[in-house]
Every structure is written in C-alpha cells, then in structure tokens.
C-alpha cells in the first residue's frame, strides 16, 4: 500500500463529498427562539436562531435547539416546524434568570444535553452551533464528548461592549471575558455577522483568521415588505398626517432609546410647529440594566416635556411589527453597539429608511446616504439635526425609502442558512480529514 499525499483542497473536497450535514445541535442557553423578541433577554439572537433553523430544515438539515426550561408547563420537546425541534432542558428553577446567575446552571444544562444525545445511537449530531458565550461553554464540552465540530456565534462580545459603554451602563464582568476567550480558543469555526466583527474577533480575542467565517444575518422578506403606510397607520391608530419616528427594541442603556427622546425634544425647541404632527413611537420592553428603571421612557418624556408626542407600545409579533415599520417615516437605531442590527434591516425591507449609529454591524445593515443615514456619536443635537433635515425633505425620504427596499432584498435568511451549511460542512471536513490511501 502506498500513502498518497494530496492537496488540502482535494482532501476537503473528498471529505465534504463523503460527509453530509444531517442534524445540527443548536445551543441557546439563556433565551428561547419561542420567546417574543423585544423584552427580557429576547432579541435579534432569537430571531436569528428561529429563522436559520427553519431555512436549514428547508435544505434537508434537521435542527434541534436546546434551551433552558423557564416554566414548569413547557413541554420537554416542541416541534417548531417539520425538521426543527426545541428541547427544553431543566437547569435551575422554572423561571427567568438574570444572565449573571446562569453560569451556575451550566453544569445542569450540559447534563441535560448529554443525556438527550445518549438516548440515541452514536453520531446523532453532526455539528454543534452555539449562540452567545454561555452556550459556547456547553458546546465546548459537548464537542469533546461527541467528537463533532463546534461552530460558535458570539452575537455580542464583552470586550467590544466594554469599549462602547452607554452612560450609566455596567461593564461586562471578567468571567464573561474569560469565557469568551475560552470558546474562541476551542471553536472549530467562529461565525461573524460582518467583516468588521471578524476583525474584532481576530484583533481583540486572537481568533485564528482561518477559523473565522463571515455570514451576514438576513430578514424575513415574506413578512417585512412594503405595503400601504396609510393602512398601517389606521390599524395602529396613528394620524395620517403625522411625522413618525420609530424605535424598536429592548429598553436598556445599550440600545439608547433616550437619545431619540432627547433628539425629539431638541427638534421641538428648534421648530415648535412640528409638535402638532410629531409622533415618537417606541416599541419594546425593559431588559438587562433597563429592568432597574422600567418606567425610564415615560419618566424621561415627562422630564423633557414631550409626553404628548411619545407613544409607548409593548413588543409586537412580526406581522404587527411590520405595520409599525410601514407606518413610520424613519426608524431610529441609536445603539451604542450592534453586532448587526436586524431592526434596521427589517425597517428597510418595509420601505422605511433608517437613521442609525455608525457602530458595529449597523455600518453593513445600513448603506449610508443611500438607504439611510449613519450618525457618529450619541449627542442628541447631532441626531436632532439629521432627523429634522429629513423631516423637511419628503423628497429625500422617498428616495431613501426606495433605496432601502433594494438594499434589504440582498439579505435573505435562505442565503444565510446556505452559507452556514457550507461552514458546517467545512468544519466537519477539517475535523475528520485523513490521508487518502490507494492500493498499488
């Protein structure tokens, strides 16, 4: 027998041909894809996991999502859609826990994940995809036990957040920083939402460049699409002649909804005539540090003297959320950091331009000067200036709106899932790569 050495590309090609991704174990410890985004810990990550799982199933790849059981009446297993199961793992009390309390539940969670796999024949899962550092810790140990690759998506990074803290926000703890560093070291592939995030993984965490893959998130173009602004306003009870500024997201310092309210107050000082038609709509619920002051926005509106123009609404399911986007003239995303910014993409898909902070993934999600406007910094005066300029230029708003739809159509979840499937296959090929022997 002669051992024939072939090139890396040939090995990977042969391995991919021999191995197919059949089933993915998705780990999401701290939040379930079944939770309503916009409150608690539920947000863009929930949307990401849910939409990707459905699209992977459409490609013939089964997905089992492991998440912590937060209520006694939740079933052990729920079928989300054919090919997608949600497994509720008992780990700690049947209640929502602060993320700071979850590291103490990881052993119990891991035990539940391993017990599930042990009920089946070996080789049930081909790859693990963990989301957020807590899940990465579980995925790390499951990877070692099962002998399968670990693919990890950070979603947010402690070192980045600590560099861009909002006023009054708490820095991420050293435990999280260490946990993220460990996951980066052991993961077979790291998924970055944008090229900028990939560079942060490499420069701040020392991630090997060859293990970082850029996969843009997407938007549900079947739900988020242009439709009648007037009809949307009627359904939501908004005046037809209003100028609507919209914020969507969790109410917490990181998301900076206060910047929008302060900018709106400034706009009214500079142009009192705007008061009769300005509506500042905020759709979301308190989360994270925002739970310490759940009445923040209503209190701030009263302090600024703009209670009459502010409308607060709870988190909304996607069809209603699409109406909010359509009803708005501008969606405002003033976050201090976003790994991507799904809200910006959803808004643009509905034909509503975005004014967003020039940070993180928002620089990819929004095409500056084309589908929206990026603002440097968080000075309310700067935001008021940009928003007032658009309020005076309906022709400019119409131009941005048309471009916004075109820009958003380039980000579909099906493309995201297809790219992830390629990353999974590549990670499997790398892990199982062996020299090819031929008889002579």
GROMACS .gro file of C-alpha atoms in nm, residues 17-436:
model
  420
   17UNK     CA    1  -1.843   1.454  -0.059
   18UNK     CA    2  -1.820   1.171   0.195
   19UNK     CA    3  -1.985   1.357   0.483
   20UNK     CA    4  -2.315   1.539   0.476
   21UNK     CA    5  -2.465   1.759   0.746
   22UNK     CA    6  -2.781   1.579   0.858
   23UNK     CA    7  -2.854   1.718   1.203
   24UNK     CA    8  -2.735   2.023   1.398
   25UNK     CA    9  -2.747   2.063   1.776
   26UNK     CA   10  -2.814   2.432   1.833
   27UNK     CA   11  -2.737   2.556   2.186
   28UNK     CA   12  -2.917   2.864   2.321
   29UNK     CA   13  -2.895   2.855   2.699
   30UNK     CA   14  -3.030   3.190   2.808
   31UNK     CA   15  -3.312   3.261   2.566
   32UNK     CA   16  -3.554   3.054   2.363
   33UNK     CA   17  -3.642   3.108   1.997
   34UNK     CA   18  -4.003   3.075   2.111
   35UNK     CA   19  -3.978   3.392   2.324
   36UNK     CA   20  -4.119   3.721   2.198
   37UNK     CA   21  -3.830   3.945   2.087
   38UNK     CA   22  -3.817   4.292   2.237
   39UNK     CA   23  -3.830   4.222   2.608
   40UNK     CA   24  -3.626   4.038   2.870
   41UNK     CA   25  -3.328   3.873   2.703
   42UNK     CA   26  -3.515   3.805   2.380
   43UNK     CA   27  -3.395   4.000   2.080
   44UNK     CA   28  -3.218   3.963   1.750
   45UNK     CA   29  -3.050   3.639   1.855
   46UNK     CA   30  -3.391   3.476   1.898
   47UNK     CA   31  -3.492   3.583   1.550
   48UNK     CA   32  -3.160   3.460   1.409
   49UNK     CA   33  -3.187   3.112   1.562
   50UNK     CA   34  -3.551   3.070   1.464
   51UNK     CA   35  -3.517   3.187   1.104
   52UNK     CA   36  -3.194   2.998   1.038
   53UNK     CA   37  -3.339   2.676   1.181
   54UNK     CA   38  -3.641   2.694   0.952
   55UNK     CA   39  -3.426   2.761   0.645
   56UNK     CA   40  -3.182   2.480   0.732
   57UNK     CA   41  -3.477   2.243   0.764
   58UNK     CA   42  -3.588   2.351   0.417
   59UNK     CA   43  -3.242   2.243   0.296
   60UNK     CA   44  -3.294   1.898   0.448
   61UNK     CA   45  -3.083   1.963   0.760
   62UNK     CA   46  -3.262   1.883   1.085
   63UNK     CA   47  -3.210   2.122   1.377
   64UNK     CA   48  -3.258   2.052   1.747
   65UNK     CA   49  -3.248   2.364   1.963
   66UNK     CA   50  -3.152   2.318   2.329
   67UNK     CA   51  -3.271   2.597   2.557
   68UNK     CA   52  -3.332   2.632   2.930
   69UNK     CA   53  -3.676   2.543   3.063
   70UNK     CA   54  -3.818   2.855   3.228
   71UNK     CA   55  -4.170   2.730   3.315
   72UNK     CA   56  -4.297   2.402   3.455
   73UNK     CA   57  -4.568   2.369   3.189
   74UNK     CA   58  -4.327   2.386   2.895
   75UNK     CA   59  -4.312   2.051   2.715
   76UNK     CA   60  -3.978   1.866   2.711
   77UNK     CA   61  -3.985   1.878   2.330
   78UNK     CA   62  -4.179   2.104   2.094
   79UNK     CA   63  -4.183   2.080   1.716
   80UNK     CA   64  -4.139   2.430   1.581
   81UNK     CA   65  -4.179   2.323   1.221
   82UNK     CA   66  -4.106   1.996   1.040
   83UNK     CA   67  -3.735   1.931   1.086
   84UNK     CA   68  -3.695   2.170   1.382
   85UNK     CA   69  -3.731   2.062   1.746
   86UNK     CA   70  -3.699   2.282   2.055
   87UNK     CA   71  -3.576   2.084   2.358
   88UNK     CA   72  -3.644   2.246   2.696
   89UNK     CA   73  -3.366   2.145   2.933
   90UNK     CA   74  -3.424   2.156   3.309
   91UNK     CA   75  -3.142   2.353   3.469
   92UNK     CA   76  -3.221   2.555   3.778
   93UNK     CA   77  -3.558   2.700   3.878
   94UNK     CA   78  -3.854   2.720   3.640
   95UNK     CA   79  -3.827   3.097   3.596
   96UNK     CA   80  -3.641   3.360   3.403
   97UNK     CA   81  -3.295   3.417   3.550
   98UNK     CA   82  -3.063   3.709   3.517
   99UNK     CA   83  -2.773   3.622   3.288
  100UNK     CA   84  -2.535   3.680   3.579
  101UNK     CA   85  -2.697   3.384   3.756
  102UNK     CA   86  -2.682   3.144   3.461
  103UNK     CA   87  -2.317   3.029   3.485
  104UNK     CA   88  -2.418   2.837   3.797
  105UNK     CA   89  -2.674   2.642   3.592
  106UNK     CA   90  -2.442   2.537   3.309
  107UNK     CA   91  -2.349   2.202   3.463
  108UNK     CA   92  -2.715   2.107   3.492
  109UNK     CA   93  -2.782   2.227   3.140
  110UNK     CA   94  -2.488   2.033   2.998
  111UNK     CA   95  -2.604   1.722   3.178
  112UNK     CA   96  -2.945   1.753   3.013
  113UNK     CA   97  -2.792   1.797   2.669
  114UNK     CA   98  -2.564   1.495   2.711
  115UNK     CA   99  -2.848   1.278   2.842
  116UNK     CA  100  -3.054   1.363   2.536
  117UNK     CA  101  -2.779   1.255   2.298
  118UNK     CA  102  -2.720   0.937   2.499
  119UNK     CA  103  -3.077   0.822   2.431
  120UNK     CA  104  -2.991   0.773   2.063
  121UNK     CA  105  -2.740   0.578   1.860
  122UNK     CA  106  -2.392   0.737   1.847
  123UNK     CA  107  -2.347   1.004   1.586
  124UNK     CA  108  -2.688   1.167   1.620
  125UNK     CA  109  -2.546   1.519   1.577
  126UNK     CA  110  -2.301   1.615   1.304
  127UNK     CA  111  -2.217   1.960   1.435
  128UNK     CA  112  -2.289   2.189   1.731
  129UNK     CA  113  -2.379   2.554   1.675
  130UNK     CA  114  -2.370   2.755   1.998
  131UNK     CA  115  -2.500   3.108   2.039
  132UNK     CA  116  -2.358   3.353   2.297
  133UNK     CA  117  -2.074   3.268   2.531
  134UNK     CA  118  -2.283   3.077   2.786
  135UNK     CA  119  -2.392   2.836   2.514
  136UNK     CA  120  -2.035   2.818   2.389
  137UNK     CA  121  -1.925   2.678   2.726
  138UNK     CA  122  -2.183   2.399   2.694
  139UNK     CA  123  -2.095   2.342   2.329
  140UNK     CA  124  -1.725   2.315   2.416
  141UNK     CA  125  -1.781   2.017   2.648
  142UNK     CA  126  -2.040   1.852   2.425
  143UNK     CA  127  -1.795   1.878   2.135
  144UNK     CA  128  -1.533   1.692   2.334
  145UNK     CA  129  -1.780   1.418   2.431
  146UNK     CA  130  -1.936   1.369   2.088
  147UNK     CA  131  -1.631   1.420   1.868
  148UNK     CA  132  -1.806   1.672   1.642
  149UNK     CA  133  -1.708   2.028   1.542
  150UNK     CA  134  -1.821   2.331   1.738
  151UNK     CA  135  -1.939   2.634   1.542
  152UNK     CA  136  -1.995   2.942   1.757
  153UNK     CA  137  -2.164   3.277   1.706
  154UNK     CA  138  -2.086   3.546   1.962
  155UNK     CA  139  -2.375   3.784   1.878
  156UNK     CA  140  -2.218   4.034   2.116
  157UNK     CA  141  -1.868   4.049   2.264
  158UNK     CA  142  -1.777   4.169   2.610
  159UNK     CA  143  -1.457   4.340   2.503
  160UNK     CA  144  -1.641   4.536   2.234
  161UNK     CA  145  -1.927   4.631   2.467
  162UNK     CA  146  -1.684   4.750   2.733
  163UNK     CA  147  -1.518   4.978   2.481
  164UNK     CA  148  -1.854   5.135   2.389
  165UNK     CA  149  -2.044   5.158   2.716
  166UNK     CA  150  -2.352   5.376   2.739
  167UNK     CA  151  -2.365   5.630   3.021
  168UNK     CA  152  -2.474   5.452   3.338
  169UNK     CA  153  -2.428   5.107   3.189
  170UNK     CA  154  -2.224   4.842   3.371
  171UNK     CA  155  -1.916   4.685   3.210
  172UNK     CA  156  -1.932   4.317   3.128
  173UNK     CA  157  -1.769   4.104   3.402
  174UNK     CA  158  -1.429   3.940   3.381
  175UNK     CA  159  -1.599   3.598   3.396
  176UNK     CA  160  -1.766   3.665   3.061
  177UNK     CA  161  -1.443   3.790   2.903
  178UNK     CA  162  -1.262   3.474   3.013
  179UNK     CA  163  -1.550   3.255   2.898
  180UNK     CA  164  -1.546   3.413   2.554
  181UNK     CA  165  -1.171   3.372   2.524
  182UNK     CA  166  -1.205   3.003   2.606
  183UNK     CA  167  -1.476   2.950   2.345
  184UNK     CA  168  -1.273   3.131   2.080
  185UNK     CA  169  -0.980   2.904   2.156
  186UNK     CA  170  -1.172   2.576   2.120
  187UNK     CA  171  -1.429   2.652   1.849
  188UNK     CA  172  -1.368   2.492   1.510
  189UNK     CA  173  -1.540   2.784   1.336
  190UNK     CA  174  -1.643   3.129   1.456
  191UNK     CA  175  -1.930   3.300   1.276
  192UNK     CA  176  -1.902   3.678   1.241
  193UNK     CA  177  -2.201   3.878   1.122
  194UNK     CA  178  -1.984   4.124   0.931
  195UNK     CA  179  -1.626   4.168   0.816
  196UNK     CA  180  -1.582   4.431   1.089
  197UNK     CA  181  -1.689   4.182   1.356
  198UNK     CA  182  -1.448   3.928   1.211
  199UNK     CA  183  -1.164   4.174   1.258
  200UNK     CA  184  -1.273   4.234   1.619
  201UNK     CA  185  -1.261   3.861   1.686
  202UNK     CA  186  -0.912   3.845   1.541
  203UNK     CA  187  -0.768   4.162   1.699
  204UNK     CA  188  -0.936   4.152   2.042
  205UNK     CA  189  -0.960   3.777   2.101
  206UNK     CA  190  -0.673   3.639   1.894
  207UNK     CA  191  -0.903   3.423   1.682
  208UNK     CA  192  -0.714   3.248   1.402
  209UNK     CA  193  -0.824   3.412   1.078
  210UNK     CA  194  -0.875   3.079   0.903
  211UNK     CA  195  -1.135   2.979   1.162
  212UNK     CA  196  -1.347   3.293   1.123
  213UNK     CA  197  -1.628   3.293   0.867
  214UNK     CA  198  -1.839   3.597   0.777
  215UNK     CA  199  -2.208   3.515   0.739
  216UNK     CA  200  -2.449   3.807   0.718
  217UNK     CA  201  -2.781   3.763   0.900
  218UNK     CA  202  -3.097   3.808   0.699
  219UNK     CA  203  -3.452   3.935   0.706
  220UNK     CA  204  -3.784   3.760   0.652
  221UNK     CA  205  -3.874   3.917   0.320
  222UNK     CA  206  -4.213   3.742   0.317
  223UNK     CA  207  -4.321   3.935   0.629
  224UNK     CA  208  -4.117   4.252   0.608
  225UNK     CA  209  -4.210   4.409   0.276
  226UNK     CA  210  -4.358   4.740   0.159
  227UNK     CA  211  -4.732   4.795   0.194
  228UNK     CA  212  -4.971   5.086   0.244
  229UNK     CA  213  -4.847   5.338   0.502
  230UNK     CA  214  -5.198   5.475   0.542
  231UNK     CA  215  -5.348   5.134   0.613
  232UNK     CA  216  -5.074   5.058   0.867
  233UNK     CA  217  -5.140   5.388   1.044
  234UNK     CA  218  -5.513   5.318   1.059
  235UNK     CA  219  -5.451   4.978   1.216
  236UNK     CA  220  -5.217   5.129   1.475
  237UNK     CA  221  -5.428   5.437   1.545
  238UNK     CA  222  -5.171   5.686   1.418
  239UNK     CA  223  -5.269   6.015   1.248
  240UNK     CA  224  -5.236   6.007   0.870
  241UNK     CA  225  -5.051   6.340   0.861
  242UNK     CA  226  -4.809   6.258   1.143
  243UNK     CA  227  -4.433   6.255   1.111
  244UNK     CA  228  -4.348   5.929   1.288
  245UNK     CA  229  -4.009   5.849   1.435
  246UNK     CA  230  -3.986   5.484   1.543
  247UNK     CA  231  -3.767   5.298   1.791
  248UNK     CA  232  -3.791   4.917   1.809
  249UNK     CA  233  -3.601   4.709   2.060
  250UNK     CA  234  -3.533   4.632   2.422
  251UNK     CA  235  -3.543   4.929   2.657
  252UNK     CA  236  -3.194   4.935   2.805
  253UNK     CA  237  -2.894   5.172   2.802
  254UNK     CA  238  -2.715   4.977   2.526
  255UNK     CA  239  -3.000   5.044   2.282
  256UNK     CA  240  -3.007   5.416   2.374
  257UNK     CA  241  -3.376   5.499   2.322
  258UNK     CA  242  -3.315   5.804   2.540
  259UNK     CA  243  -3.107   5.954   2.257
  260UNK     CA  244  -3.417   5.953   2.035
  261UNK     CA  245  -3.635   6.118   2.300
  262UNK     CA  246  -3.374   6.386   2.370
  263UNK     CA  247  -3.331   6.449   1.998
  264UNK     CA  248  -3.707   6.481   1.955
  265UNK     CA  249  -3.723   6.733   2.237
  266UNK     CA  250  -3.448   6.932   2.068
  267UNK     CA  251  -3.635   6.922   1.736
  268UNK     CA  252  -3.943   7.073   1.904
  269UNK     CA  253  -3.738   7.350   2.063
  270UNK     CA  254  -3.598   7.446   1.724
  271UNK     CA  255  -3.928   7.406   1.538
  272UNK     CA  256  -4.235   7.433   1.767
  273UNK     CA  257  -4.469   7.396   1.467
  274UNK     CA  258  -4.359   7.032   1.440
  275UNK     CA  259  -4.532   6.949   1.768
  276UNK     CA  260  -4.878   6.919   1.612
  277UNK     CA  261  -4.771   6.626   1.394
  278UNK     CA  262  -4.465   6.463   1.556
  279UNK     CA  263  -4.508   6.111   1.697
  280UNK     CA  264  -4.220   5.932   1.868
  281UNK     CA  265  -4.316   5.564   1.888
  282UNK     CA  266  -4.114   5.319   2.100
  283UNK     CA  267  -4.198   4.951   2.062
  284UNK     CA  268  -4.032   4.720   2.314
  285UNK     CA  269  -3.994   4.628   2.679
  286UNK     CA  270  -3.734   4.673   2.952
  287UNK     CA  271  -3.435   4.441   2.951
  288UNK     CA  272  -3.096   4.398   3.118
  289UNK     CA  273  -2.998   4.705   3.317
  290UNK     CA  274  -3.322   4.865   3.197
  291UNK     CA  275  -3.517   4.642   3.438
  292UNK     CA  276  -3.390   4.859   3.722
  293UNK     CA  277  -3.590   5.152   3.580
  294UNK     CA  278  -3.883   5.010   3.380
  295UNK     CA  279  -4.054   5.349   3.358
  296UNK     CA  280  -3.745   5.514   3.210
  297UNK     CA  281  -3.900   5.634   2.886
  298UNK     CA  282  -4.224   5.764   3.033
  299UNK     CA  283  -4.030   5.942   3.309
  300UNK     CA  284  -3.785   6.090   3.059
  301UNK     CA  285  -4.068   6.203   2.831
  302UNK     CA  286  -4.228   6.386   3.125
  303UNK     CA  287  -3.895   6.541   3.222
  304UNK     CA  288  -3.840   6.665   2.866
  305UNK     CA  289  -4.197   6.789   2.833
  306UNK     CA  290  -4.279   6.567   2.533
  307UNK     CA  291  -4.524   6.319   2.684
  308UNK     CA  292  -4.785   6.436   2.432
  309UNK     CA  293  -4.577   6.319   2.134
  310UNK     CA  294  -4.440   5.993   2.277
  311UNK     CA  295  -4.626   5.666   2.230
  312UNK     CA  296  -4.502   5.357   2.410
  313UNK     CA  297  -4.607   5.012   2.285
  314UNK     CA  298  -4.519   4.660   2.402
  315UNK     CA  299  -4.315   4.416   2.192
  316UNK     CA  300  -4.510   4.306   1.886
  317UNK     CA  301  -4.522   3.987   1.679
  318UNK     CA  302  -4.370   4.014   1.333
  319UNK     CA  303  -4.686   4.097   1.132
  320UNK     CA  304  -4.772   4.385   1.369
  321UNK     CA  305  -4.409   4.492   1.387
  322UNK     CA  306  -4.406   4.518   1.007
  323UNK     CA  307  -4.700   4.758   1.037
  324UNK     CA  308  -4.502   4.976   1.276
  325UNK     CA  309  -4.217   4.996   1.027
  326UNK     CA  310  -4.454   5.080   0.740
  327UNK     CA  311  -4.630   5.345   0.947
  328UNK     CA  312  -4.305   5.522   1.033
  329UNK     CA  313  -4.129   5.788   0.832
  330UNK     CA  314  -3.793   5.698   0.985
  331UNK     CA  315  -3.674   5.416   1.211
  332UNK     CA  316  -3.410   5.534   1.458
  333UNK     CA  317  -3.143   5.291   1.584
  334UNK     CA  318  -2.912   5.484   1.821
  335UNK     CA  319  -2.748   5.178   1.985
  336UNK     CA  320  -2.402   5.203   2.135
  337UNK     CA  321  -2.320   4.873   1.972
  338UNK     CA  322  -2.492   4.619   1.746
  339UNK     CA  323  -2.338   4.301   1.611
  340UNK     CA  324  -2.559   4.351   1.306
  341UNK     CA  325  -2.886   4.537   1.361
  342UNK     CA  326  -3.182   4.330   1.245
  343UNK     CA  327  -3.424   4.612   1.327
  344UNK     CA  328  -3.252   4.833   1.071
  345UNK     CA  329  -3.279   4.562   0.807
  346UNK     CA  330  -3.645   4.484   0.883
  347UNK     CA  331  -3.734   4.851   0.858
  348UNK     CA  332  -3.561   4.894   0.525
  349UNK     CA  333  -3.732   4.582   0.387
  350UNK     CA  334  -4.064   4.752   0.467
  351UNK     CA  335  -3.958   5.063   0.277
  352UNK     CA  336  -3.872   5.282   0.575
  353UNK     CA  337  -3.527   5.442   0.584
  354UNK     CA  338  -3.311   5.425   0.895
  355UNK     CA  339  -3.108   5.677   1.091
  356UNK     CA  340  -2.861   5.468   1.289
  357UNK     CA  341  -2.545   5.495   1.493
  358UNK     CA  342  -2.229   5.436   1.293
  359UNK     CA  343  -2.126   5.138   1.504
  360UNK     CA  344  -2.073   4.764   1.461
  361UNK     CA  345  -2.291   4.582   1.212
  362UNK     CA  346  -2.512   4.885   1.152
  363UNK     CA  347  -2.244   5.005   0.911
  364UNK     CA  348  -2.329   4.700   0.700
  365UNK     CA  349  -2.704   4.684   0.764
  366UNK     CA  350  -2.749   5.048   0.657
  367UNK     CA  351  -2.598   5.186   0.337
  368UNK     CA  352  -2.503   5.536   0.448
  369UNK     CA  353  -2.654   5.809   0.233
  370UNK     CA  354  -2.837   5.553   0.020
  371UNK     CA  355  -3.080   5.352   0.234
  372UNK     CA  356  -3.043   5.566   0.544
  373UNK     CA  357  -2.808   5.786   0.742
  374UNK     CA  358  -2.535   5.687   0.987
  375UNK     CA  359  -2.462   5.923   1.274
  376UNK     CA  360  -2.128   5.935   1.453
  377UNK     CA  361  -2.159   5.959   1.830
  378UNK     CA  362  -2.467   5.994   2.051
  379UNK     CA  363  -2.503   6.368   2.100
  380UNK     CA  364  -2.881   6.438   2.080
  381UNK     CA  365  -2.807   6.764   1.899
  382UNK     CA  366  -2.644   6.572   1.612
  383UNK     CA  367  -2.935   6.330   1.595
  384UNK     CA  368  -3.188   6.612   1.605
  385UNK     CA  369  -3.011   6.782   1.315
  386UNK     CA  370  -3.019   6.472   1.096
  387UNK     CA  371  -3.379   6.386   1.182
  388UNK     CA  372  -3.501   6.742   1.132
  389UNK     CA  373  -3.329   6.762   0.793
  390UNK     CA  374  -3.520   6.454   0.677
  391UNK     CA  375  -3.847   6.584   0.820
  392UNK     CA  376  -3.808   6.891   0.597
  393UNK     CA  377  -3.729   6.684   0.287
  394UNK     CA  378  -4.010   6.441   0.194
  395UNK     CA  379  -3.846   6.401  -0.147
  396UNK     CA  380  -3.525   6.284   0.019
  397UNK     CA  381  -3.720   6.047   0.243
  398UNK     CA  382  -3.890   5.896  -0.062
  399UNK     CA  383  -3.553   5.845  -0.233
  400UNK     CA  384  -3.406   5.674   0.074
  401UNK     CA  385  -3.717   5.459   0.110
  402UNK     CA  386  -3.688   5.323  -0.243
  403UNK     CA  387  -3.319   5.250  -0.195
  404UNK     CA  388  -3.388   5.089   0.144
  405UNK     CA  389  -3.607   4.819  -0.011
  406UNK     CA  390  -3.347   4.743  -0.275
  407UNK     CA  391  -3.070   4.724  -0.015
  408UNK     CA  392  -3.266   4.492   0.216
  409UNK     CA  393  -3.352   4.243  -0.057
  410UNK     CA  394  -2.985   4.144  -0.066
  411UNK     CA  395  -3.020   3.994   0.284
  412UNK     CA  396  -3.244   3.687   0.286
  413UNK     CA  397  -3.241   3.417   0.554
  414UNK     CA  398  -3.218   3.144   0.291
  415UNK     CA  399  -2.880   3.279   0.183
  416UNK     CA  400  -2.769   3.291   0.548
  417UNK     CA  401  -2.869   2.927   0.604
  418UNK     CA  402  -2.699   2.810   0.284
  419UNK     CA  403  -2.376   2.981   0.385
  420UNK     CA  404  -2.395   2.830   0.734
  421UNK     CA  405  -2.447   2.484   0.584
  422UNK     CA  406  -2.124   2.535   0.390
  423UNK     CA  407  -1.943   2.638   0.709
  424UNK     CA  408  -2.075   2.330   0.890
  425UNK     CA  409  -1.958   2.102   0.610
  426UNK     CA  410  -1.616   2.267   0.605
  427UNK     CA  411  -1.578   2.227   0.982
  428UNK     CA  412  -1.674   1.860   0.957
  429UNK     CA  413  -1.429   1.803   0.673
  430UNK     CA  414  -1.149   1.968   0.867
  431UNK     CA  415  -1.219   1.764   1.182
  432UNK     CA  416  -1.243   1.431   1.002
  433UNK     CA  417  -0.971   1.490   0.745
  434UNK     CA  418  -0.745   1.187   0.688
  435UNK     CA  419  -0.486   1.098   0.424
  436UNK     CA  420  -0.628   0.904   0.135
   0.00000   0.00000   0.00000
